[in-house]
Amino acid sequence: MIQVRDLHKHFGDLHVLKGINLDVNKGEVLSVIGSSGSGKSTLLYCLNSLEQIQQGSVHVDGIDVHAKSTDVNKLRQKLGMVFQQWNSFPHLTVLENVALAPRIVKGKSKEEAIAMAEKQLKHVGLGDKFKHYPNSLSGGQQQRLAIARALAMEPEYMLFDEATSALDPEKVGEVLDTMRLLAEEGMTMICVTHEMGFAKEVSDRVAYFHHGIMEEIGPPEQIFGAPQSEHTRKFLANVR
Amino acid sequence: MFEYNFHWRPVLKTLPDLIQAGLTTLEVATLSMVIGILLGLCLALIRMNMNGPLKWFAVSWIEMARNTPALFQLFFFGFGLGAIGINLTPYTIILAGLSFNCAGYLAENFRGGFQAVPDTQLKAARCLGMNAWQAYTRIVIPQVFKVIYHPITNQMVWAVLMSSLGMLIGFRELSGETQFFASRTFRIFEYFAVTAVLYYVIVKIILAASRLLAMRLFRY
């Protein structure tokens, strides 16, 4: 379980997150929506310690993420992350992209790491691309590669940072399908997204962020059907 | 029109010695490049990531290596250190001087290379649980090497040609050896003409080897 308490984040004078409180339970799919600059992506970065925080706390399965004594490299194995820019490693083949971290971070044998990589790549529909280099893949395929790479570490949570925003429109579907598949398998997911359809269909809960504040959180029926907050209503009126 | 008679025979007789000296040139250039790459990488990392005396040290090194004549740098390791009682052999002087010079140039190449690799690559690696060392050695530096591969080849050629300064501190690499024979036989033009061809051949071999290596290394 992820517990966020009174989280504040500043970039210099900019107050990006203004006291976030949030619990994400095991097996839950949470979508985070809101306009650009509302702090949604920053929240993800604070969950796996890519960004330091100024106040408050984040606990993942009881581990204080920002405590000095916490081994972040160990912690990050629990939290798979997929970025907007898919960030495949261009100098490694598709298979090596996925097999590298299990081998050098988790200390698996070469055979085990490769078996794991093959399994995850087949899972996301890249079973025929093992020997390719990422630059011969489409954006959607590279993003699925990034998902397989994160899954190969056997994370307990998956964080998606606008995973489909940089894709060509016709490639968005294949990545969303992969995310949907993960959700059906019971993966705990936090998805920062602009895909309202996905948020509505797949999420257990949806959170709306506005200027660094979590305006509203609730089941998709509430957020999309009967939003409580004026800001949420306005935002949704504009995106539709 | 002019009364100079070419005499190539003495040159051809000593060709094995010249080729031997050419191998010395290649050896000292290669060693100074290996040292230069390691030091240059360290200098670039220090310059980009540190502050205080260490950064100051790295910046001064780079500035001096790039903005003063290579010959003066050799003289520093030869006569400069000699003046305070540290006497190095000609081989050590040329090796130290070239390494110092190459490290300075390569440091700037590395810095450009690091800036060319998006920092999201480092982020993605760290998100997979890699520590900083793993992320740099497995993900970032291999990509930096591709970016600066051709500048490194260039620097290697430069090191071969610059090692000819060894002649001026009494080191018998290719130019030193040529100078030695030329002054014994007075066939100065002939000797340096042949040596120029030898330098050309050495450089061409390096470029061909570099191209072959690139095809093996960078399949993406």
XYZ file of N, CA, C and O in Angstrom, chain B residues 43-113:
284
model
N 38.234 13.880 -15.830
C 38.210 15.348 -15.832
C 36.816 15.859 -16.195
O 36.302 16.797 -15.576
N 36.201 15.219 -17.217
C 34.871 15.669 -17.643
C 33.855 15.465 -16.523
O 33.041 16.350 -16.243
N 33.918 14.310 -15.862
C 32.959 14.025 -14.788
C 33.153 15.000 -13.630
O 32.184 15.485 -13.048
N 34.431 15.278 -13.316
C 34.708 16.229 -12.222
C 34.183 17.614 -12.603
O 33.499 18.281 -11.832
N 34.486 18.009 -13.841
C 34.072 19.344 -14.268
C 32.548 19.497 -14.229
O 32.036 20.551 -13.867
N 31.831 18.429 -14.588
C 30.378 18.541 -14.661
C 29.690 18.387 -13.308
O 28.612 18.920 -13.094
N 30.295 17.602 -12.410
C 29.562 17.215 -11.200
C 30.110 17.774 -9.902
O 29.516 17.580 -8.851
N 31.291 18.409 -9.944
C 31.875 18.800 -8.670
C 32.068 20.309 -8.604
O 31.999 21.004 -9.611
N 32.350 20.756 -7.390
C 32.656 22.163 -7.165
C 33.912 22.253 -6.334
O 34.409 21.253 -5.832
N 34.435 23.489 -6.170
C 35.578 23.680 -5.299
C 36.889 23.323 -5.966
O 36.996 23.357 -7.189
N 37.903 22.978 -5.155
C 39.265 22.805 -5.659
C 39.372 21.756 -6.769
O 40.115 21.942 -7.732
N 38.618 20.658 -6.648
C 38.698 19.605 -7.662
C 38.259 20.116 -9.024
O 38.895 19.862 -10.043
N 37.156 20.872 -9.032
C 36.671 21.426 -10.295
C 37.691 22.417 -10.865
O 37.994 22.410 -12.047
N 38.225 23.230 -9.962
C 39.225 24.215 -10.363
C 40.423 23.516 -11.004
O 40.936 23.930 -12.040
N 40.850 22.415 -10.391
C 41.970 21.633 -10.898
C 41.670 21.111 -12.305
O 42.481 21.244 -13.233
N 40.464 20.522 -12.477
C 40.092 19.948 -13.776
C 40.017 21.032 -14.852
O 40.523 20.855 -15.962
N 39.406 22.155 -14.499
C 39.265 23.235 -15.490
C 40.637 23.777 -15.879
O 40.920 23.988 -17.063
N 41.531 23.950 -14.908
C 42.869 24.461 -15.235
C 43.600 23.497 -16.157
O 44.266 23.908 -17.111
N 43.505 22.225 -15.849
C 44.149 21.198 -16.695
C 43.661 21.333 -18.142
O 44.447 21.433 -19.087
N 42.335 21.352 -18.283
C 41.747 21.398 -19.622
C 42.170 22.671 -20.353
O 42.553 22.655 -21.524
N 42.135 23.801 -19.611
C 42.492 25.078 -20.226
C 43.949 25.079 -20.687
O 44.261 25.515 -21.793
N 44.840 24.575 -19.835
C 46.260 24.591 -20.199
C 46.541 23.637 -21.344
O 47.308 23.944 -22.254
N 45.920 22.467 -21.323
C 46.178 21.473 -22.369
C 45.705 21.978 -23.721
O 46.345 21.733 -24.742
N 44.574 22.707 -23.728
C 43.995 23.102 -24.999
C 44.520 24.428 -25.530
O 44.443 24.686 -26.724
N 44.997 25.276 -24.622
C 45.299 26.644 -25.041
C 46.779 27.017 -25.001
O 47.116 28.188 -25.108
N 47.656 26.023 -24.813
C 49.087 26.308 -24.940
C 49.665 25.311 -25.950
O 49.088 24.251 -26.146
N 50.785 25.668 -26.584
C 51.356 24.747 -27.585
C 51.749 23.412 -26.941
O 52.280 23.385 -25.828
N 51.477 22.329 -27.664
C 51.813 21.001 -27.148
C 53.309 20.901 -26.857
O 53.722 20.245 -25.897
N 54.104 21.601 -27.667
C 55.552 21.563 -27.462
C 55.928 22.089 -26.074
O 56.759 21.523 -25.380
N 55.248 23.187 -25.664
C 55.558 23.763 -24.353
C 55.187 22.788 -23.249
O 55.833 22.718 -22.207
N 54.099 22.036 -23.480
C 53.675 21.057 -22.475
C 54.744 19.965 -22.336
O 55.066 19.533 -21.237
N 55.312 19.551 -23.481
C 56.401 18.566 -23.425
C 57.606 19.146 -22.694
O 58.210 18.479 -21.851
N 57.938 20.402 -23.011
C 59.077 21.046 -22.362
C 58.866 21.124 -20.859
O 59.796 21.004 -20.075
N 57.603 21.324 -20.455
C 57.333 21.374 -19.023
C 57.721 20.051 -18.369
O 58.408 20.023 -17.347
N 57.272 18.937 -18.990
C 57.588 17.632 -18.391
C 59.082 17.303 -18.516
O 59.633 16.562 -17.726
N 59.751 17.861 -19.552
C 61.176 17.621 -19.719
C 62.007 18.593 -18.908
O 62.481 18.270 -17.813
N 62.095 19.841 -19.408
C 62.979 20.816 -18.769
C 62.394 21.390 -17.483
O 63.115 21.648 -16.531
N 61.070 21.577 -17.458
C 60.438 22.155 -16.269
C 60.657 21.274 -15.052
O 61.182 21.709 -14.032
N 60.264 20.006 -15.167
C 60.448 19.093 -14.050
C 61.930 18.838 -13.807
O 62.374 18.665 -12.674
N 62.724 18.868 -14.911
C 64.164 18.675 -14.769
C 64.782 19.749 -13.890
O 65.679 19.477 -13.096
N 64.262 20.966 -14.031
C 64.817 22.083 -13.267
C 64.616 21.915 -11.767
O 65.384 22.439 -10.972
N 63.588 21.173 -11.372
C 63.405 20.962 -9.928
C 63.857 19.551 -9.533
O 63.469 19.017 -8.503
N 64.681 18.986 -10.374
C 65.354 17.751 -9.978
C 64.630 16.471 -10.328
O 65.050 15.387 -9.945
N 63.500 16.588 -11.038
C 62.809 15.370 -11.460
C 63.190 15.093 -12.904
O 62.732 15.775 -13.814
N 64.071 14.136 -13.103
C 64.541 13.861 -14.459
C 63.841 12.625 -15.017
O 64.023 11.520 -14.540
N 63.012 12.857 -16.047
C 62.298 11.756 -16.682
C 63.040 11.330 -17.935
O 63.768 12.127 -18.539
N 62.864 10.088 -18.334
C 63.451 9.639 -19.604
C 62.650 10.264 -20.741
O 61.484 10.635 -20.550
N 63.268 10.379 -21.937
C 62.522 10.941 -23.078
C 61.203 10.214 -23.308
O 60.190 10.848 -23.624
N 61.213 8.883 -23.141
C 59.982 8.115 -23.355
C 58.889 8.570 -22.393
O 57.742 8.800 -22.778
N 59.259 8.727 -21.134
C 58.279 9.151 -20.128
C 57.796 10.571 -20.387
O 56.618 10.881 -20.210
N 58.731 11.428 -20.823
C 58.349 12.822 -21.083
C 57.296 12.894 -22.186
O 56.250 13.531 -22.034
N 57.548 12.164 -23.290
C 56.608 12.230 -24.410
C 55.273 11.589 -24.015
O 54.196 12.088 -24.341
N 55.360 10.495 -23.243
C 54.129 9.829 -22.826
C 53.316 10.739 -21.902
O 52.100 10.919 -22.075
N 53.999 11.362 -20.938
C 53.305 12.243 -19.992
C 52.736 13.456 -20.725
O 51.575 13.833 -20.522
N 53.560 14.056 -21.617
C 53.132 15.256 -22.328
C 51.919 14.992 -23.213
O 50.934 15.728 -23.188
N 51.980 13.898 -23.985
C 50.870 13.581 -24.883
C 49.614 13.219 -24.088
O 48.503 13.622 -24.443
N 49.782 12.446 -23.003
C 48.629 12.059 -22.192
C 47.963 13.296 -21.608
O 46.738 13.426 -21.610
N 48.794 14.217 -21.112
C 48.281 15.462 -20.542
C 47.464 16.216 -21.591
O 46.333 16.642 -21.344
N 48.036 16.334 -22.786
C 47.381 17.069 -23.864
C 46.090 16.383 -24.320
O 45.036 17.015 -24.412
N 46.184 15.058 -24.568
C 45.000 14.321 -25.035
C 43.885 14.366 -23.993
O 42.707 14.526 -24.334
N 44.249 14.226 -22.726
C 43.236 14.232 -21.668
C 42.437 15.529 -21.695
O 41.214 15.532 -21.553
N 43.139 16.638 -21.925
C 42.468 17.935 -21.973
C 41.459 18.014 -23.108
O 40.312 18.415 -22.914
N 41.894 17.618 -24.291
C 40.981 17.655 -25.442
C 39.836 16.663 -25.279
O 38.668 16.972 -25.545
N 40.188 15.445 -24.847
C 39.164 14.400 -24.734
C 38.137 14.742 -23.654
O 36.959 14.398 -23.769
N 38.589 15.444 -22.601
C 37.653 15.831 -21.539
C 36.505 16.649 -22.118
O 35.336 16.443 -21.786
N 36.864 17.563 -23.031
C 35.819 18.392 -23.643
C 34.945 17.576 -24.585
O 33.742 17.806 -24.688
N 35.550 16.596 -25.275
C 34.744 15.703 -26.108
C 33.747 14.930 -25.246
O 32.579 14.802 -25.591
N 34.247 14.423 -24.132
C 33.370 13.663 -23.240
C 32.235 14.550 -22.725
O 31.084 14.116 -22.647
N 32.591 15.790 -22.368
C 31.564 16.684 -21.834
C 30.452 16.879 -22.861
O 29.261 16.789 -22.542
N 30.844 17.108 -24.112
C 29.844 17.226 -25.177
C 29.042 15.943 -25.322
O 27.824 15.974 -25.500
N 29.731 14.806 -25.223
C 29.069 13.510 -25.357
C 28.037 13.284 -24.273
O 26.915 12.835 -24.532
